[in-house]
Coordinates of C-alpha atoms and ligand atoms in Angstrom, one line a residue:
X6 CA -2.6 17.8 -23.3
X7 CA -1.1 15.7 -20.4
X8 CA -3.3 13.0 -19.2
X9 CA -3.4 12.9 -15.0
X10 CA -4.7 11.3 -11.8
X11 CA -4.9 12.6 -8.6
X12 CA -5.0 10.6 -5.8
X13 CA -6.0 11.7 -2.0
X14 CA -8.1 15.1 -4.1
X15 CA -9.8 15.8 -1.4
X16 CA -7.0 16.6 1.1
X17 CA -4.6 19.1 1.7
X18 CA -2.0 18.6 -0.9
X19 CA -5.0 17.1 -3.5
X20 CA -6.6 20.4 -3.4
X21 CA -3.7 22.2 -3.3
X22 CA -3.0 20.0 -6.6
X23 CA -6.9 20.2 -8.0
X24 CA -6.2 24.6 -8.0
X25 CA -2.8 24.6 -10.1
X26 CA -4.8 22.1 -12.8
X27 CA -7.6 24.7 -12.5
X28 CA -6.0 27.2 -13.0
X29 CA -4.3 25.6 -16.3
X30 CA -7.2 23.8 -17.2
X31 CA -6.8 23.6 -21.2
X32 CA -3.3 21.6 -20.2
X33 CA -4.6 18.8 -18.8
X34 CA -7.0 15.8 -19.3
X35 CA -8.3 14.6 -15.6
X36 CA -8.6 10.8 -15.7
X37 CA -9.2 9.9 -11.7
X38 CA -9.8 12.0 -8.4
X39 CA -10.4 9.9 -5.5
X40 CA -10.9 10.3 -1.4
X41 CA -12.1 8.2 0.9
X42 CA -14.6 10.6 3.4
X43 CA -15.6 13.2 1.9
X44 CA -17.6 12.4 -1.1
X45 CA -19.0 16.3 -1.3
X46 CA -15.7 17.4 -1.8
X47 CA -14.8 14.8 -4.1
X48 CA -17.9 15.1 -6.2
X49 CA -17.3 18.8 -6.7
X50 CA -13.6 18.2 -7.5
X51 CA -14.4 15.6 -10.2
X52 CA -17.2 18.1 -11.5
X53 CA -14.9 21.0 -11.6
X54 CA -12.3 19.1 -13.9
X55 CA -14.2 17.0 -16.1
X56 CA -12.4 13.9 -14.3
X57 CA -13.3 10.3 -16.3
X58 CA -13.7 8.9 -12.5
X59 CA -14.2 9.4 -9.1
X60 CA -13.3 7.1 -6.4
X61 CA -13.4 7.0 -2.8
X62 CA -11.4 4.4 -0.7
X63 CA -14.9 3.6 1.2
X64 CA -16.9 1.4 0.3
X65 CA -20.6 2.0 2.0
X66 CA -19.9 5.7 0.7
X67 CA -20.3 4.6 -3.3
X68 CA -24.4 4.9 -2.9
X69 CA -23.8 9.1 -1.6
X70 CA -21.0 9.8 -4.6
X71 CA -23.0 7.8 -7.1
X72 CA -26.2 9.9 -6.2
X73 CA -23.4 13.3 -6.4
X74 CA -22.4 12.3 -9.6
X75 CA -25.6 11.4 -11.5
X76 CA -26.4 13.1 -14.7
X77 CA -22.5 14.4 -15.3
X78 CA -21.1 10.7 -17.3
X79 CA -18.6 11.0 -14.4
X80 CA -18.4 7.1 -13.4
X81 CA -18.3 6.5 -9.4
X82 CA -16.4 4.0 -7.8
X83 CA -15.8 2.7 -4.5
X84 CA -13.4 0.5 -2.1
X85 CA -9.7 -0.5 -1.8
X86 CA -9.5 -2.5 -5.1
X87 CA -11.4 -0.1 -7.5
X88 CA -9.0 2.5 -6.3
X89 CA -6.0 0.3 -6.8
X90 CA -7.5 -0.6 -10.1
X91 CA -7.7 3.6 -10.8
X92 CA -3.9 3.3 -9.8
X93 CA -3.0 1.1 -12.5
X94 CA -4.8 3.4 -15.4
X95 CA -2.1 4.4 -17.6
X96 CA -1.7 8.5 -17.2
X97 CA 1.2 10.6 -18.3
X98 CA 1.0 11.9 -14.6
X99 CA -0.7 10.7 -11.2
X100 CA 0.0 12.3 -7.9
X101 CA 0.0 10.0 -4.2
X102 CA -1.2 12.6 -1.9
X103 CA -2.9 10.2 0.1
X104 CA -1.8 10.2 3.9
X105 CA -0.9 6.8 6.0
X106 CA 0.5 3.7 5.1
X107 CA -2.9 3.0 2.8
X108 CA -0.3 5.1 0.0
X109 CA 2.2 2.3 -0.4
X110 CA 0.5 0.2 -2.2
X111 CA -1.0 2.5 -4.6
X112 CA 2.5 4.4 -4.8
X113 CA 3.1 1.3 -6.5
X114 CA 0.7 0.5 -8.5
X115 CA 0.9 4.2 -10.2
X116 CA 4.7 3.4 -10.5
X117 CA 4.1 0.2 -12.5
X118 CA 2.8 2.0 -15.3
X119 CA 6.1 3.7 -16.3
X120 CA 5.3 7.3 -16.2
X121 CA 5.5 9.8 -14.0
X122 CA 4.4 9.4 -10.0
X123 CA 5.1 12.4 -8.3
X124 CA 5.2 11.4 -4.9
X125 CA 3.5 13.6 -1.4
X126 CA 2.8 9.9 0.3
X127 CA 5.9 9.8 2.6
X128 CA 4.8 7.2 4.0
X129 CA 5.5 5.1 0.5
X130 CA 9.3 5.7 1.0
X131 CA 9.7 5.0 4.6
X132 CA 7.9 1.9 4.7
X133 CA 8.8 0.6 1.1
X134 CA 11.4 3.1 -0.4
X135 CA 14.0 -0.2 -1.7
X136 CA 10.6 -1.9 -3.2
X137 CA 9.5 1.5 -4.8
X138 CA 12.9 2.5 -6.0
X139 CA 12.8 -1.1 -8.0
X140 CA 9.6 -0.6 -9.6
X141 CA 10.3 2.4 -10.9
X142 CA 13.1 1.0 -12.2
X143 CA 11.4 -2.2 -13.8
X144 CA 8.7 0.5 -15.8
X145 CA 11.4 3.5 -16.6
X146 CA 8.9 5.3 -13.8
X147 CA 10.0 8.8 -13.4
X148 CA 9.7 9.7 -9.8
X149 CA 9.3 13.0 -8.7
X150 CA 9.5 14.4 -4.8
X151 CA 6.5 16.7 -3.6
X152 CA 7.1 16.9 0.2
X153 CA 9.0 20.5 -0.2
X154 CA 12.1 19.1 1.9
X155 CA 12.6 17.3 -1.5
X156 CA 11.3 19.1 -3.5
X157 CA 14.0 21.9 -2.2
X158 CA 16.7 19.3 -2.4
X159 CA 16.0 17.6 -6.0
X160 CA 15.8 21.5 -7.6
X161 CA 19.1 22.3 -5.7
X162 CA 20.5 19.0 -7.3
X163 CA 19.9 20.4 -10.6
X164 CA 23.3 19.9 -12.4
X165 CA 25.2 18.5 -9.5
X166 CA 26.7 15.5 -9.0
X167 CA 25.4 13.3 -5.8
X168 CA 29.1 11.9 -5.2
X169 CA 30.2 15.8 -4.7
X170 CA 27.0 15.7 -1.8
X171 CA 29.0 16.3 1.3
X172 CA 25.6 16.5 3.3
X173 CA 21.6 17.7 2.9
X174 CA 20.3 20.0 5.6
X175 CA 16.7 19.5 6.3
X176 CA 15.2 22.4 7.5
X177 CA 12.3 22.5 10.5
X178 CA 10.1 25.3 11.5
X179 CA 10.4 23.2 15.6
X180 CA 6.4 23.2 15.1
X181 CA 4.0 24.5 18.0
X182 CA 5.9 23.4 20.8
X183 CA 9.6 24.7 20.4
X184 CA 9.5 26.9 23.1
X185 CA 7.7 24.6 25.4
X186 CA 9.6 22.2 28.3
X187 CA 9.3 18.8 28.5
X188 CA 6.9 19.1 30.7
X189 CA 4.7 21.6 29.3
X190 CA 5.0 19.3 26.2
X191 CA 3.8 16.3 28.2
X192 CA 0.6 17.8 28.7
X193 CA -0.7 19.2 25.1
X194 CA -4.2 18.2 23.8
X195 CA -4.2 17.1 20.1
X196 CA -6.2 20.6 19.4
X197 CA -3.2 22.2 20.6
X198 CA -0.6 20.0 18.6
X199 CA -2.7 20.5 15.2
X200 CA -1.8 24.1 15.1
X201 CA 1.5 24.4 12.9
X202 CA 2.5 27.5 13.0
X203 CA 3.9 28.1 9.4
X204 CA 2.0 25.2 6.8
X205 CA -1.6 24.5 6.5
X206 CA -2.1 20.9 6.8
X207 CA -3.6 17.9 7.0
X208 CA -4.2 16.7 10.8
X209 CA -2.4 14.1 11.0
X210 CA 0.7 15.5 9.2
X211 CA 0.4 18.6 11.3
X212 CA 0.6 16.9 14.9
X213 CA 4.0 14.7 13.1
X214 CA 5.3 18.0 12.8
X215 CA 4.8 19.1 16.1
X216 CA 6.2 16.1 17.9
X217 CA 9.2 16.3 14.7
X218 CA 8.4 12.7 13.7
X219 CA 7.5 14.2 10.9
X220 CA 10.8 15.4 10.2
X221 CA 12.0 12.1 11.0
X222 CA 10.0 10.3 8.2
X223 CA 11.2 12.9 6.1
X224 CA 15.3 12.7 7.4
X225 CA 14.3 8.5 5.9
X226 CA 12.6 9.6 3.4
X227 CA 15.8 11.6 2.1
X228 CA 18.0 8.7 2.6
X229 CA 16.0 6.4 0.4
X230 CA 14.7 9.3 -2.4
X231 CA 18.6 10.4 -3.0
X232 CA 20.3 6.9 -2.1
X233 CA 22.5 9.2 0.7
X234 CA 24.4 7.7 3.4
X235 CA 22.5 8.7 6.9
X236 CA 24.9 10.0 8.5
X237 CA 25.1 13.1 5.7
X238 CA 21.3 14.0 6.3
X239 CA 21.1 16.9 9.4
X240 CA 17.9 18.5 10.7
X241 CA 18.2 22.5 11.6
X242 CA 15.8 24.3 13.6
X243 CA 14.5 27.5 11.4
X244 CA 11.5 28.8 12.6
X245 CA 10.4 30.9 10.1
X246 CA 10.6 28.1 6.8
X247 CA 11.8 30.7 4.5
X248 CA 14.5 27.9 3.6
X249 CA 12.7 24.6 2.9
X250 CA 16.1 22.6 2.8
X251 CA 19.8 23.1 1.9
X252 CA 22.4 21.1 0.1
X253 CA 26.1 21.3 1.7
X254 CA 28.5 20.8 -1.0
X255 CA 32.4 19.1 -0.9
X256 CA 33.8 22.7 -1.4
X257 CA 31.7 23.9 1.6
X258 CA 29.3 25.5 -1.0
X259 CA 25.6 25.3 0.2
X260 CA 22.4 25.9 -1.7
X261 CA 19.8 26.8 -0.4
X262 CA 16.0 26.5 -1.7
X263 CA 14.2 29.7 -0.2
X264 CA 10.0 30.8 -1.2
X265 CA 7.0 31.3 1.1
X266 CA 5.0 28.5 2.9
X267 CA 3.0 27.5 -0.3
X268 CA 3.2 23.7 -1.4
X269 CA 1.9 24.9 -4.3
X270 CA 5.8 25.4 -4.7
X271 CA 6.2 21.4 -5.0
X272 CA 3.4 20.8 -6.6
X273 CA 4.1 23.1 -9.2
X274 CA 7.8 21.8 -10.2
X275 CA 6.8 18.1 -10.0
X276 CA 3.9 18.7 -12.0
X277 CA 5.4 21.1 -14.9
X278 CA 9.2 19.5 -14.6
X279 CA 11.4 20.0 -15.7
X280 CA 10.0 23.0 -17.2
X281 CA 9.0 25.7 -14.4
X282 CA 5.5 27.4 -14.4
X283 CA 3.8 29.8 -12.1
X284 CA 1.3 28.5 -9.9
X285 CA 0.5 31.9 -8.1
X286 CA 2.7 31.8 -5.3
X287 CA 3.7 34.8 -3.2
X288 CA 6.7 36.1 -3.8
X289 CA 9.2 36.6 -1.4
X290 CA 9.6 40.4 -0.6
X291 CA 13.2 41.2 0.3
X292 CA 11.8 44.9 1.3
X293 CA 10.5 43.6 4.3
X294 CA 12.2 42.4 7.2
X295 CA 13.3 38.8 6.6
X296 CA 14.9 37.2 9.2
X297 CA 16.4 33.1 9.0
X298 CA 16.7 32.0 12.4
X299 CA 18.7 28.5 12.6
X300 CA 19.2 26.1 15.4
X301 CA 20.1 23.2 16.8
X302 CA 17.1 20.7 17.8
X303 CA 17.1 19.7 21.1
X304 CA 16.9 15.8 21.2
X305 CA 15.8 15.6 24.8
X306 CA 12.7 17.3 23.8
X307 CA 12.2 15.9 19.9
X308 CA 13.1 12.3 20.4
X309 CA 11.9 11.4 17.3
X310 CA 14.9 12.6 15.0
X311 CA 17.2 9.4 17.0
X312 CA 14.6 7.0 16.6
X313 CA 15.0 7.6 12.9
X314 CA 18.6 6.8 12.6
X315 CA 18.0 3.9 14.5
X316 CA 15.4 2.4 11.9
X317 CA 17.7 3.6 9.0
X318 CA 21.0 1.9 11.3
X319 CA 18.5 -1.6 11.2
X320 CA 17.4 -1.2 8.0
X321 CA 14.7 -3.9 6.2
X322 CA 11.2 -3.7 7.7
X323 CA 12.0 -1.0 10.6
X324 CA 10.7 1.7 8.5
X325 CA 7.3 -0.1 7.9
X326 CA 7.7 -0.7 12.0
X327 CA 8.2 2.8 12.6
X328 CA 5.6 3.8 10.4
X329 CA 3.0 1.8 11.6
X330 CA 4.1 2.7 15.6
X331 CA 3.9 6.1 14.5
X332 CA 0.2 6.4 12.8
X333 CA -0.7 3.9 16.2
X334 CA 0.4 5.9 18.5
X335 CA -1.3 9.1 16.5
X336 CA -5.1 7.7 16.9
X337 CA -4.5 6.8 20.7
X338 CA -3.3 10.6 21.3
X339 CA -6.1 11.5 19.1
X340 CA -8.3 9.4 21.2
X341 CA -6.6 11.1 24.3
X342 CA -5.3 7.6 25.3
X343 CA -1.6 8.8 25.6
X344 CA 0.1 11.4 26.4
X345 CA 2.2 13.4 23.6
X346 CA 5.2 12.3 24.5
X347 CA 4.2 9.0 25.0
X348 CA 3.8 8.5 21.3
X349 CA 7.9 8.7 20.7
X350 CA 8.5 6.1 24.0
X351 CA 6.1 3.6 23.0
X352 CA 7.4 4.2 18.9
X353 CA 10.9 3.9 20.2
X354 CA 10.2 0.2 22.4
X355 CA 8.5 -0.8 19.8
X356 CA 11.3 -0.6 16.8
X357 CA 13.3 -1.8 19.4
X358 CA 11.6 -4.9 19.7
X359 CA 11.7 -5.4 16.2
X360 CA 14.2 -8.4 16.3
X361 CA 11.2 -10.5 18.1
X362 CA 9.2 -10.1 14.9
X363 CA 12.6 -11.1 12.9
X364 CA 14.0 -7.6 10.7
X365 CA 14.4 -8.8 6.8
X366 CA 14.4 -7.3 3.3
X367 CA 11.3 -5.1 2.6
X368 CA 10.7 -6.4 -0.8
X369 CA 7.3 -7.4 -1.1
X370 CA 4.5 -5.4 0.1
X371 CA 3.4 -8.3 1.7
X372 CA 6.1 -8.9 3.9
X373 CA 5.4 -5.0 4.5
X374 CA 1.7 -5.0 5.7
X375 CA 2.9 -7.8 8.0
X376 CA 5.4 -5.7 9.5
X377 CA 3.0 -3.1 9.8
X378 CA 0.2 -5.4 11.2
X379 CA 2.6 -6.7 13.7
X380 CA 3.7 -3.3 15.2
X381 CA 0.2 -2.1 15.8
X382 CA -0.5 -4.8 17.3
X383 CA 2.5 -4.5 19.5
X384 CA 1.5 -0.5 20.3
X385 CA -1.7 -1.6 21.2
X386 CA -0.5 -4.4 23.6
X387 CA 2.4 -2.0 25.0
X388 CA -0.2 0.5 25.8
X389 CA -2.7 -1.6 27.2
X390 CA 0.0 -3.4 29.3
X391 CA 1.1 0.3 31.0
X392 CA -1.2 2.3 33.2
X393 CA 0.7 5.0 32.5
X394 CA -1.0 5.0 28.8
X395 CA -4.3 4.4 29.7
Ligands
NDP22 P1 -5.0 15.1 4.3 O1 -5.4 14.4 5.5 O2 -5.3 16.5 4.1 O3 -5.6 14.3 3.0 C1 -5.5 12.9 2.9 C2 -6.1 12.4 1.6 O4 -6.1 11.0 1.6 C3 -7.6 12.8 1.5 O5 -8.0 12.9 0.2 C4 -8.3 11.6 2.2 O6 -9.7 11.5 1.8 C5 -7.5 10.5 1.7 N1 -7.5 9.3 2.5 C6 -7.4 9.2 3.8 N2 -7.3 7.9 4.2 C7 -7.3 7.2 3.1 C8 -7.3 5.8 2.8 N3 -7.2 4.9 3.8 N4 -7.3 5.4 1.5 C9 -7.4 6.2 0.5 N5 -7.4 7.6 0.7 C10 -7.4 8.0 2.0 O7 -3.4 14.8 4.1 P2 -2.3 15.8 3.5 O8 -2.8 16.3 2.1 O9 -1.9 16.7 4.5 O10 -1.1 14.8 3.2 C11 -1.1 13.8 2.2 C12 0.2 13.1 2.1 O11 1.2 14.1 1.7 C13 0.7 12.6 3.5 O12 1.5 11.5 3.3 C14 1.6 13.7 4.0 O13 2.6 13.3 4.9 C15 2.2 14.3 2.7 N6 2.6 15.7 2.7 C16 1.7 16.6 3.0 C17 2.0 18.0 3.0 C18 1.0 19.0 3.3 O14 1.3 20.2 3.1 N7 -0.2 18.7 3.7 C19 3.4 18.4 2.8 C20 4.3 17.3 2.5 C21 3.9 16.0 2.5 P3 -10.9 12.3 2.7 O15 -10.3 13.6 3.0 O16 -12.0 12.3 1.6 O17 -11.2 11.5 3.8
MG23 MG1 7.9 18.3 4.5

């Protein structure tokens, strides 16, 4: 019986997560389930698999999941440090599917204790891959990619040898808008961005996809996760994501990792690895008509995939600067305060201006949430200071 923690239970990939445990319940021994909002949800999840503990991230929500819990011996817990404090239980296996910057720090708390973090919270790489990488490496920490890029990309690794990596091909679906002009694009609501056309999502990852700066955490996320020179990480346009991400080989061999639109997929291999288990995807049905579709992205349209490069070509604290930008810019267009294409212009002034907060090694999470203190702040002044963003 493995012994694991799931962390950000309530949301997309958590749930996705809570059903493969379910449905293999006799494997596992749930220690902690946390969320932050929705305490029904994470009542019912720590109910459904026994968990030890339940914790959400807020803190005037302990009295409602304390009253949820009563009667089951299911301790409830509540706030930023208890759910650090959940982090640093030892389990065999805890997953960091929470979403936003809040991920790093318990990315690394999980990765202290020396066994296995598989890791959805990109967030944790592109703000603090260098400082995660380490800790793993101080506690013999295995860790294990669930954003299915990777995921596609680490099973298509399996036997190779990195040095023979002549590049990885990161495939993405182009998201709502791929059709649209720049100016159409200017206009969308965040309704309208919200509605991927392939995976279901969170929110906030969804409306990343749509303006690609998800796929530009994720082209960072590569480079630190595989230790791969930038310039051998491409993004292609296929708008079906049949292919969740290819490897190009130095004898022009490519492999490819091909399934349905299921992150149960990831889940699945990071949770069983290196064995391989069903989790109850579909299966891909070569009797229909499949068709892979691949293009080029058009950069005047998806500035984000540029920006990228630049933070990885600046290195130190521009990923925690991009980050942050990226998750400010995300609540003003949820708040309707910017346009959508604003969000990549006032991302890309702002880890331009990173020199004036002065670029060093990310190697402390404190130098970190600084970084990401100051460029919200920065966002917030930049968008203040334009009328076009207000
Ligand atoms: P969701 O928004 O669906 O879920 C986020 C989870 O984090 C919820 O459990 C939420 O709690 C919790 N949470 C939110 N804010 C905080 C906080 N400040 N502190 C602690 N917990 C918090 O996100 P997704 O599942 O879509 O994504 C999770 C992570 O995985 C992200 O980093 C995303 O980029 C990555 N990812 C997601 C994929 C997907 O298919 N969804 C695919 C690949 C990667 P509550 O809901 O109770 O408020
Ligand atoms: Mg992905």
């Amino acid at each position: 019986m493995r012994s694991v923690s799931i962390f950000g239970a309530t949301g997309s990939v958590g749930k996705n997560t809570v059903s493969i445990i379910q449905g293999n319940a006799a494997a596992f021994d749930v220690h902690a389930v946390t969320g932050a909002t929705n305490i029904k949800d994470l009542a019912e999840i720590a109910i459904a698999l026994n968990a030890d503990i339940a914790v959400t991230s807020e803190k005037e929500r302990f009295a409602e999941l304390e009253t949820r819990l009563k009667g089951t011996g299911i301790a409830a817990a509540a706030g930023r440090d208890a759910l650090l404090s959940a982090a640093a239980d030892p389990v065999d296996w805890a997953i960091s599917a929470v979403v936003g910057y809040a991920g790093l720090a318990l990315s690394l708390e999980i990765a202290k204790n020396g066994n296995t973090l598989a890791l959805a919270n990109k967030e944790s790489l592109v703000c603090g891959g260098a400082l995660l990488q380490e800790t793993c490496k101080q506690s013999g920490a295995t860790l294990l990619p669930v954003d299915s890029e990777h995921s596609a990309i680490f099973q298509a690794l399996n036997g190779e040898k990195l040095e023979q990596v002549e590049r990885i091909i990161l495939t993405a679906s182009g998201g709502p808008f791929l059709h649209y002009t720049r100016e159409e694009m200017a206009g969308v609501t965040p309704k309208q961005a919200a509605n991927h056309p392939n995976w279901s999502m969170g929110l906030r990852i969804s409306i990343d996809s749509a303006s690609m700066f998800n796929k530009a955490m994720e082209v960072i996320e590569t480079k630190e996760l595989f230790n791969i020179p930038s310039d051998k990480i491409e993004v292609v346009i296929h708008p079906q994501s049949i292919v969740h991400s290819m490897i190009g080989f130095n004898d022009g061999s490519i492999m490819a990792h091909m399934g349905t639109t299921d992150m149960r997929f990831a889940i699945g291999y990071a949770l069983y690895w290196p064995e391989r288990m069903d989790t109850g995807v579909e299966r891909l049905d070569f009797t229909k008509l499949l068709e892979l579709d691949f293009k080029q992205a058009d950069a005047g349209r998806f500035p984000a995939i540029a920006i990228a490069h630049d933070v990885m070509r600046q290195g130190g604290l521009a990923g925690a600067v991009f980050n942050a930008a990226k998750e400010q810019c995300l609540d003003l267009f949820l708040d309707q305060r910017i346009g959508f294409l604003d969000m990549a212009d006032l991302v890309h002034k702002t880890v331009g201006a990173l020199d004036s907060f002065g670029n060093c090694d990310a190697d402390s999470l404190d130098k970190i949430s600084k970084a990401d203190k100051w460029s919200r702040e920065f966002v917030l002044k930049l968008s203040k200071k334009s009328n076009k963003y207000v």
